[in-house]
Coordinates of C-alpha atoms in Angstrom, one line a residue:
M1 CA -23.3 10.9 14.3
K2 CA -22.2 8.7 11.3
K3 CA -20.6 5.3 11.8
V4 CA -17.8 4.0 9.9
L5 CA -16.3 0.4 10.1
I6 CA -12.7 -0.1 9.2
L7 CA -11.3 -3.6 8.3
G8 CA -8.2 -4.3 10.2
V9 CA -6.5 -2.8 13.2
A10 CA -2.9 -2.5 12.1
S11 CA -1.0 0.7 12.5
V12 CA -2.1 2.1 9.2
Q13 CA -5.8 1.3 9.9
M14 CA -5.2 3.0 13.4
D15 CA -4.4 6.2 11.3
A16 CA -7.8 6.0 9.7
I17 CA -9.5 5.5 13.1
L18 CA -8.0 8.3 14.7
Q19 CA -8.8 10.7 11.8
L20 CA -12.4 9.6 11.8
K21 CA -12.7 10.1 15.6
E22 CA -11.3 13.6 15.2
M23 CA -14.1 14.2 12.6
G24 CA -16.6 13.3 15.2
I25 CA -17.5 9.9 13.6
E26 CA -18.1 6.9 15.7
T27 CA -15.6 4.1 14.8
Y28 CA -15.9 0.4 14.5
A29 CA -13.2 -2.2 13.5
C30 CA -13.0 -5.8 13.1
A31 CA -10.0 -8.3 12.7
Q32 CA -9.2 -12.0 13.2
A33 CA -7.2 -11.1 16.3
N34 CA -7.0 -8.3 18.8
D35 CA -3.3 -7.7 18.2
G36 CA -2.9 -4.3 16.4
P37 CA -2.8 -0.7 17.8
G38 CA -6.1 0.1 16.0
S39 CA -8.0 -1.8 18.5
K40 CA -6.7 0.2 21.3
V41 CA -8.2 3.4 20.0
V42 CA -11.3 2.4 18.2
D43 CA -14.8 3.0 19.7
H44 CA -15.9 -0.5 19.2
F45 CA -13.9 -3.6 18.2
E46 CA -15.3 -6.8 17.0
L47 CA -13.2 -10.1 16.9
I48 CA -14.3 -11.0 13.4
N49 CA -12.1 -12.1 10.4
F50 CA -13.0 -9.5 7.9
T51 CA -12.8 -12.0 5.0
D52 CA -16.0 -13.6 6.4
K53 CA -18.2 -11.2 4.6
E54 CA -21.5 -12.6 6.1
R55 CA -20.4 -11.8 9.6
V56 CA -19.1 -8.3 8.5
I57 CA -22.6 -7.7 7.0
E58 CA -24.2 -8.9 10.1
L59 CA -22.1 -6.4 12.1
I60 CA -23.0 -3.6 9.7
N61 CA -26.7 -4.3 10.0
K62 CA -26.7 -4.8 13.8
H63 CA -25.0 -1.3 14.3
Q64 CA -26.4 0.5 11.3
I65 CA -23.1 1.3 10.1
D66 CA -22.9 4.0 7.3
C67 CA -19.6 3.0 5.7
V68 CA -17.1 0.2 5.5
Y69 CA -13.7 1.1 4.4
S70 CA -9.9 0.3 5.1
I71 CA -6.5 1.7 4.2
G72 CA -3.2 0.1 3.5
S73 CA -4.6 -3.5 2.8
D74 CA -5.0 -5.0 -0.5
I75 CA -6.9 -7.8 0.9
A76 CA -9.5 -5.5 2.6
M77 CA -10.3 -3.4 -0.5
P78 CA -12.1 -6.0 -2.6
I79 CA -14.1 -7.1 0.5
S80 CA -15.1 -3.5 1.5
T81 CA -16.2 -2.6 -2.0
S82 CA -18.1 -5.9 -2.5
I83 CA -19.9 -5.2 0.8
S84 CA -20.6 -1.6 -0.2
E85 CA -22.0 -2.7 -3.5
T86 CA -24.4 -5.2 -1.9
M87 CA -25.6 -2.9 0.9
N88 CA -25.6 0.4 -1.1
L89 CA -23.0 1.9 1.0
P90 CA -20.6 4.6 -0.5
Y91 CA -17.6 3.4 -2.3
F92 CA -15.1 4.8 -5.0
V93 CA -14.2 1.7 -7.0
S94 CA -15.9 -1.6 -8.0
S95 CA -15.1 -4.8 -6.4
Y96 CA -14.2 -6.1 -9.7
I97 CA -11.4 -3.5 -10.1
A98 CA -10.2 -3.8 -6.6
E99 CA -9.9 -7.5 -7.1
I100 CA -7.9 -6.9 -10.2
C101 CA -5.5 -4.7 -8.5
N102 CA -5.2 -7.2 -5.7
N103 CA -3.9 -9.9 -8.1
K104 CA -0.7 -9.0 -10.1
N105 CA -1.2 -11.2 -13.0
Q106 CA -4.8 -10.0 -13.4
M107 CA -3.6 -6.3 -13.2
R108 CA -0.8 -6.9 -15.8
N109 CA -3.4 -8.8 -18.1
F110 CA -6.1 -6.0 -17.6
L111 CA -3.6 -3.2 -18.5
G112 CA -2.4 -5.1 -21.5
K113 CA 1.0 -6.0 -23.0
D114 CA 0.8 -2.9 -25.1
F115 CA 0.0 -0.6 -22.3
R116 CA 2.9 1.9 -21.9
G117 CA 4.2 1.6 -18.3
N118 CA 3.4 -2.0 -18.1
V119 CA 6.4 -4.5 -17.9
K120 CA 6.9 -7.8 -19.5
Y121 CA 5.6 -10.7 -17.3
Q122 CA 4.8 -14.3 -17.4
V123 CA 2.5 -16.2 -15.0
L124 CA 3.7 -19.6 -13.8
Q125 CA 2.1 -22.5 -12.0
E126 CA 4.8 -25.0 -11.9
S127 CA 8.6 -24.5 -11.8
D128 CA 9.1 -26.8 -14.9
T129 CA 7.3 -24.2 -17.1
N130 CA 9.5 -22.7 -20.0
I131 CA 10.8 -19.3 -19.0
E132 CA 10.2 -16.7 -21.6
L133 CA 11.9 -13.8 -19.8
E134 CA 15.5 -13.0 -19.8
Y135 CA 17.6 -12.9 -16.4
P136 CA 17.4 -11.2 -14.2
F137 CA 13.8 -10.9 -13.3
I138 CA 11.6 -10.4 -10.4
M139 CA 9.6 -13.3 -9.1
K140 CA 6.7 -12.9 -6.7
P141 CA 3.4 -14.4 -5.6
S142 CA 0.6 -13.4 -7.9
D143 CA -1.7 -12.2 -5.0
S144 CA 0.1 -11.4 -1.7
Q145 CA 1.0 -8.1 -0.2
G146 CA 3.8 -6.9 2.2
Q147 CA 6.6 -8.2 0.1
R148 CA 6.2 -11.7 1.0
G149 CA 7.8 -14.2 -1.4
V150 CA 9.5 -11.6 -3.5
H151 CA 12.8 -12.4 -5.0
L152 CA 15.4 -11.1 -7.5
I153 CA 16.2 -14.0 -9.9
N154 CA 19.6 -13.8 -11.7
N155 CA 19.8 -17.5 -12.9
F156 CA 18.0 -20.8 -13.3
N157 CA 19.4 -22.1 -9.9
E158 CA 18.0 -19.1 -8.0
F159 CA 14.8 -19.6 -9.8
Q160 CA 14.4 -23.3 -8.6
K161 CA 15.6 -22.4 -5.0
H162 CA 13.0 -19.6 -4.6
F163 CA 10.0 -20.8 -6.5
E164 CA 8.3 -22.6 -3.9
D165 CA 8.7 -19.8 -1.5
A166 CA 7.0 -17.4 -3.9
K167 CA 4.1 -19.9 -4.5
K168 CA 3.4 -20.6 -0.9
H169 CA 2.6 -17.1 -0.3
S170 CA 0.1 -17.0 -3.3
R171 CA -3.6 -17.8 -2.5
S172 CA -4.0 -18.8 -6.1
N173 CA -0.9 -20.9 -6.1
L174 CA 0.3 -18.9 -9.2
V175 CA 3.6 -17.0 -9.4
I176 CA 4.4 -14.1 -11.6
I177 CA 7.9 -13.2 -13.1
E178 CA 8.4 -9.7 -14.3
D179 CA 11.3 -7.8 -16.2
Y180 CA 13.7 -6.4 -13.8
I181 CA 13.8 -2.5 -14.3
S182 CA 17.3 -1.5 -12.9
G183 CA 16.6 2.1 -12.0
P184 CA 15.5 3.8 -8.9
E185 CA 12.1 3.2 -7.3
L186 CA 9.4 5.7 -6.4
S187 CA 6.2 5.8 -4.7
V188 CA 3.4 8.0 -6.1
N189 CA 0.3 9.1 -4.2
A190 CA -2.4 10.4 -6.3
Y191 CA -5.9 11.5 -5.9
L192 CA -8.9 11.6 -8.5
V193 CA -11.9 13.7 -8.5
D194 CA -14.5 13.3 -11.4
G195 CA -11.8 11.4 -13.5
N196 CA -9.1 13.9 -13.0
V197 CA -5.8 13.7 -11.2
V198 CA -6.1 16.6 -8.8
F199 CA -3.3 15.5 -6.6
M200 CA 0.1 13.7 -7.3
V201 CA 3.2 13.5 -5.4
P202 CA 6.2 11.3 -6.3
S203 CA 8.5 10.2 -3.4
D204 CA 11.8 8.4 -3.2
R205 CA 11.7 4.8 -1.9
E206 CA 14.9 3.6 -0.1
T207 CA 14.9 0.0 0.7
W208 CA 17.2 -2.3 2.8
P209 CA 19.9 -3.4 0.5
E210 CA 20.6 -6.6 2.2
F211 CA 17.1 -7.8 1.6
Q212 CA 15.6 -8.7 -1.7
G213 CA 12.1 -7.6 -2.8
G214 CA 12.3 -4.1 -2.0
L215 CA 11.6 -3.9 1.8
I216 CA 11.0 -0.3 2.5
R217 CA 13.4 1.6 4.9
K218 CA 12.5 5.3 4.0
H219 CA 10.4 7.7 2.0
I220 CA 11.6 11.0 1.0
V221 CA 9.9 14.0 -0.6
P222 CA 10.6 15.7 -2.8
S223 CA 12.1 13.1 -5.1
Q224 CA 15.5 13.7 -6.1
F225 CA 14.7 12.6 -9.5
N226 CA 12.1 15.2 -10.1
N227 CA 12.3 17.0 -13.5
P228 CA 9.7 18.3 -16.0
I229 CA 10.0 15.3 -18.4
L230 CA 9.6 12.7 -15.5
N231 CA 6.8 14.5 -14.0
R232 CA 4.9 14.9 -17.2
N233 CA 5.5 11.1 -17.8
L234 CA 4.1 10.3 -14.3
Q235 CA 1.2 12.5 -14.6
E236 CA 0.3 11.1 -18.0
L237 CA 0.9 7.5 -16.7
V238 CA -1.4 7.9 -13.5
Q239 CA -4.2 9.7 -15.8
R240 CA -4.0 6.7 -18.4
T241 CA -4.0 4.1 -15.7
A242 CA -6.9 5.6 -13.8
A243 CA -8.7 5.7 -17.1
R244 CA -8.0 2.0 -18.0
L245 CA -9.1 0.9 -14.6
G246 CA -12.2 3.1 -14.7
I247 CA -11.3 4.8 -11.5
K248 CA -12.9 8.4 -11.4
N249 CA -12.7 9.2 -7.7
G250 CA -10.6 8.5 -4.6
P251 CA -7.0 7.5 -3.8
L252 CA -4.6 5.8 -6.2
Y253 CA -1.2 4.5 -5.1
F254 CA 1.7 3.3 -7.3
Q255 CA 5.0 1.8 -6.8
I256 CA 7.2 2.8 -9.8
K257 CA 10.5 1.8 -11.2
L258 CA 12.3 4.3 -13.4
E259 CA 14.5 4.0 -16.6
D260 CA 15.6 7.0 -18.4
N261 CA 12.6 9.1 -17.2
E262 CA 10.3 6.5 -18.2
P263 CA 8.1 5.1 -15.4
Y264 CA 7.1 1.5 -15.1
I265 CA 4.3 0.2 -12.9
I266 CA 5.5 -2.3 -10.2
E267 CA 2.2 -2.1 -8.2
V268 CA -1.0 0.0 -8.5
T269 CA -3.9 -0.1 -6.0
P270 CA -7.0 2.1 -5.5
R271 CA -6.2 2.9 -1.8
L272 CA -4.1 4.8 0.5
D273 CA -0.6 3.2 1.0
G274 CA 0.5 1.2 3.9
C275 CA 3.3 3.4 4.9
H276 CA 1.6 6.4 6.5
M277 CA 2.6 8.5 3.7
W278 CA -0.5 10.8 4.3
N279 CA 1.3 11.9 7.2
I280 CA 4.6 13.0 5.6
L281 CA 2.6 14.4 2.7
E282 CA 0.4 16.7 4.9
Y283 CA 3.7 18.2 6.3
Y284 CA 4.8 18.5 2.7
T285 CA 1.6 19.9 0.8
G286 CA -0.8 20.8 3.7
V287 CA -3.2 18.2 2.5
N288 CA -4.4 15.4 4.7
L289 CA -5.2 12.5 2.4
I290 CA -7.0 10.5 5.0
K291 CA -9.3 13.4 5.8
L292 CA -9.9 14.1 2.1
T293 CA -10.6 10.5 1.5
F294 CA -13.2 10.1 4.2
E295 CA -14.8 13.5 3.6
H296 CA -15.1 12.7 0.0
L297 CA -16.5 9.1 0.5
L298 CA -18.9 10.2 3.2
N299 CA -20.0 13.8 2.1
G300 CA -18.8 14.2 -1.4
S301 CA -16.7 17.1 -0.1
T302 CA -13.1 17.7 -1.6
Q303 CA -12.3 21.0 0.3
E304 CA -9.3 19.5 1.9
L305 CA -7.7 20.1 -1.5
Q306 CA -7.9 23.8 -1.0
K307 CA -5.2 23.5 1.7
Y308 CA -2.5 22.8 -0.8
V309 CA 0.6 24.8 -0.7
D310 CA 3.6 24.7 -2.8
P311 CA 6.1 22.5 -1.0
V312 CA 9.4 24.2 -0.1
S313 CA 10.9 21.8 2.4
K314 CA 12.3 18.3 2.4
Y315 CA 11.0 15.6 4.6
S316 CA 11.6 12.0 5.3
L317 CA 9.7 9.0 7.0
E318 CA 12.1 6.5 8.3
F319 CA 11.1 3.0 9.5
I320 CA 12.4 1.3 12.6
C321 CA 12.8 -2.4 11.6
E322 CA 13.6 -5.6 13.4
E323 CA 13.6 -9.4 12.9
P324 CA 10.2 -11.2 13.4
N325 CA 9.6 -13.5 16.3
T326 CA 12.0 -11.4 18.5
Y327 CA 11.1 -9.2 21.4
I328 CA 11.2 -5.4 20.8
D329 CA 13.6 -3.4 22.8
Y330 CA 12.9 0.2 21.7
S331 CA 15.8 1.6 24.0
K332 CA 18.3 0.4 21.4
Y333 CA 16.9 2.9 18.9
K334 CA 17.5 6.7 19.1
I335 CA 14.8 8.9 17.5
P336 CA 16.3 12.2 16.4
S337 CA 15.8 15.1 18.7
K338 CA 14.4 17.1 16.1
A339 CA 11.9 14.5 14.8
L340 CA 8.5 16.1 14.0
E341 CA 6.7 12.9 15.3
S342 CA 7.2 9.2 15.8
L343 CA 5.2 6.1 16.6
N344 CA 6.0 2.7 18.1
Y345 CA 3.8 -0.2 16.8
Y346 CA 4.4 -2.5 19.8
D347 CA 4.8 -2.0 23.5
N348 CA 8.3 -2.4 24.7
G349 CA 9.1 -6.2 25.1
D350 CA 6.3 -7.4 22.8
L351 CA 6.9 -10.3 20.2
I352 CA 7.2 -8.9 16.7
R353 CA 4.7 -10.5 14.6
P354 CA 5.9 -12.0 11.1
I355 CA 4.5 -10.1 8.2
N356 CA 6.9 -10.2 5.4
G357 CA 9.0 -12.8 7.6
R358 CA 12.4 -11.0 7.1
F359 CA 12.5 -7.5 8.4
E360 CA 9.4 -6.1 10.0
K361 CA 8.3 -2.4 10.6
V362 CA 8.1 -1.9 14.3
G363 CA 7.7 1.9 14.2
Y364 CA 8.6 5.1 12.3
F365 CA 9.6 8.8 12.6
I366 CA 9.3 11.8 10.5
K367 CA 11.8 14.6 10.2
E368 CA 12.4 17.5 8.2
G369 CA 15.5 18.3 6.1

């Protein structure tokens, strides 16, 4: 029986743990706190902050673990790949590329200002730096996740008001500002085998309008913006981006903004997303992206792709959200009677942990139509 260590125990890491157990794999997980649903289902949990690579390596050696990986976490990916490189364990991308994708200004610099699909940007360390972009623009920390510290800036007063909030969420104390693309937002889940894009599905992202920074409310497939020109542009952008990053195998996730069928990269990361999209995409296409990822990583198998069927139905994944630092009462929410499935992140009455600090995901449900 193979052994896999998952970094993190949040709900998306729980997805990975449950899939691995279904595949007959012994599961391990570590996190700095035993406060996520993944710790309740994993075979072996260790109270270790996974940013402490030496302790993670000790854990791997102690239990002779065959693979270390994570999903839905930008912080975990450079760590898992670095450890895998050091210990000759399987991995898809180098720690160098994983680190670049985890840092917004490095990602923009690496793609290059002439890269079609990159947006104009500027990296700032202090609020008195001369601003080169026109208003409005998006301001965000250069290296955080979960929409922390992201603001739409319409004028200089708003820039001054929100600069320190963006900076405090940045581990490098750098802030990046980017041209605001006014069109709709998409997610794109893609998968590569031997340098070729073999799976790609764009989905619509509906966000909460009362919150800046694109806090997610709902994912919908198929995208209402699907058309031959956009699909060709998306396929070409995904392929070019993968080639530029040197990614030949594994998952690749994008957040995209559109303007006249032209896609622009907001985020790109070599991992499965943090919104359980594998689940809705399995209903939509028949392909289980988590199973594909682990079979490919552990055994080199991509047979899961053979389950692909042409989509015929519409599906949505909708999040239940609440304010942080409040106590969850799930009785106030009504899950549609025809929901295909649903998941609560907490037990009723639990205190909601602050992740983005504004409006936290506490569960979701999937429905058809």
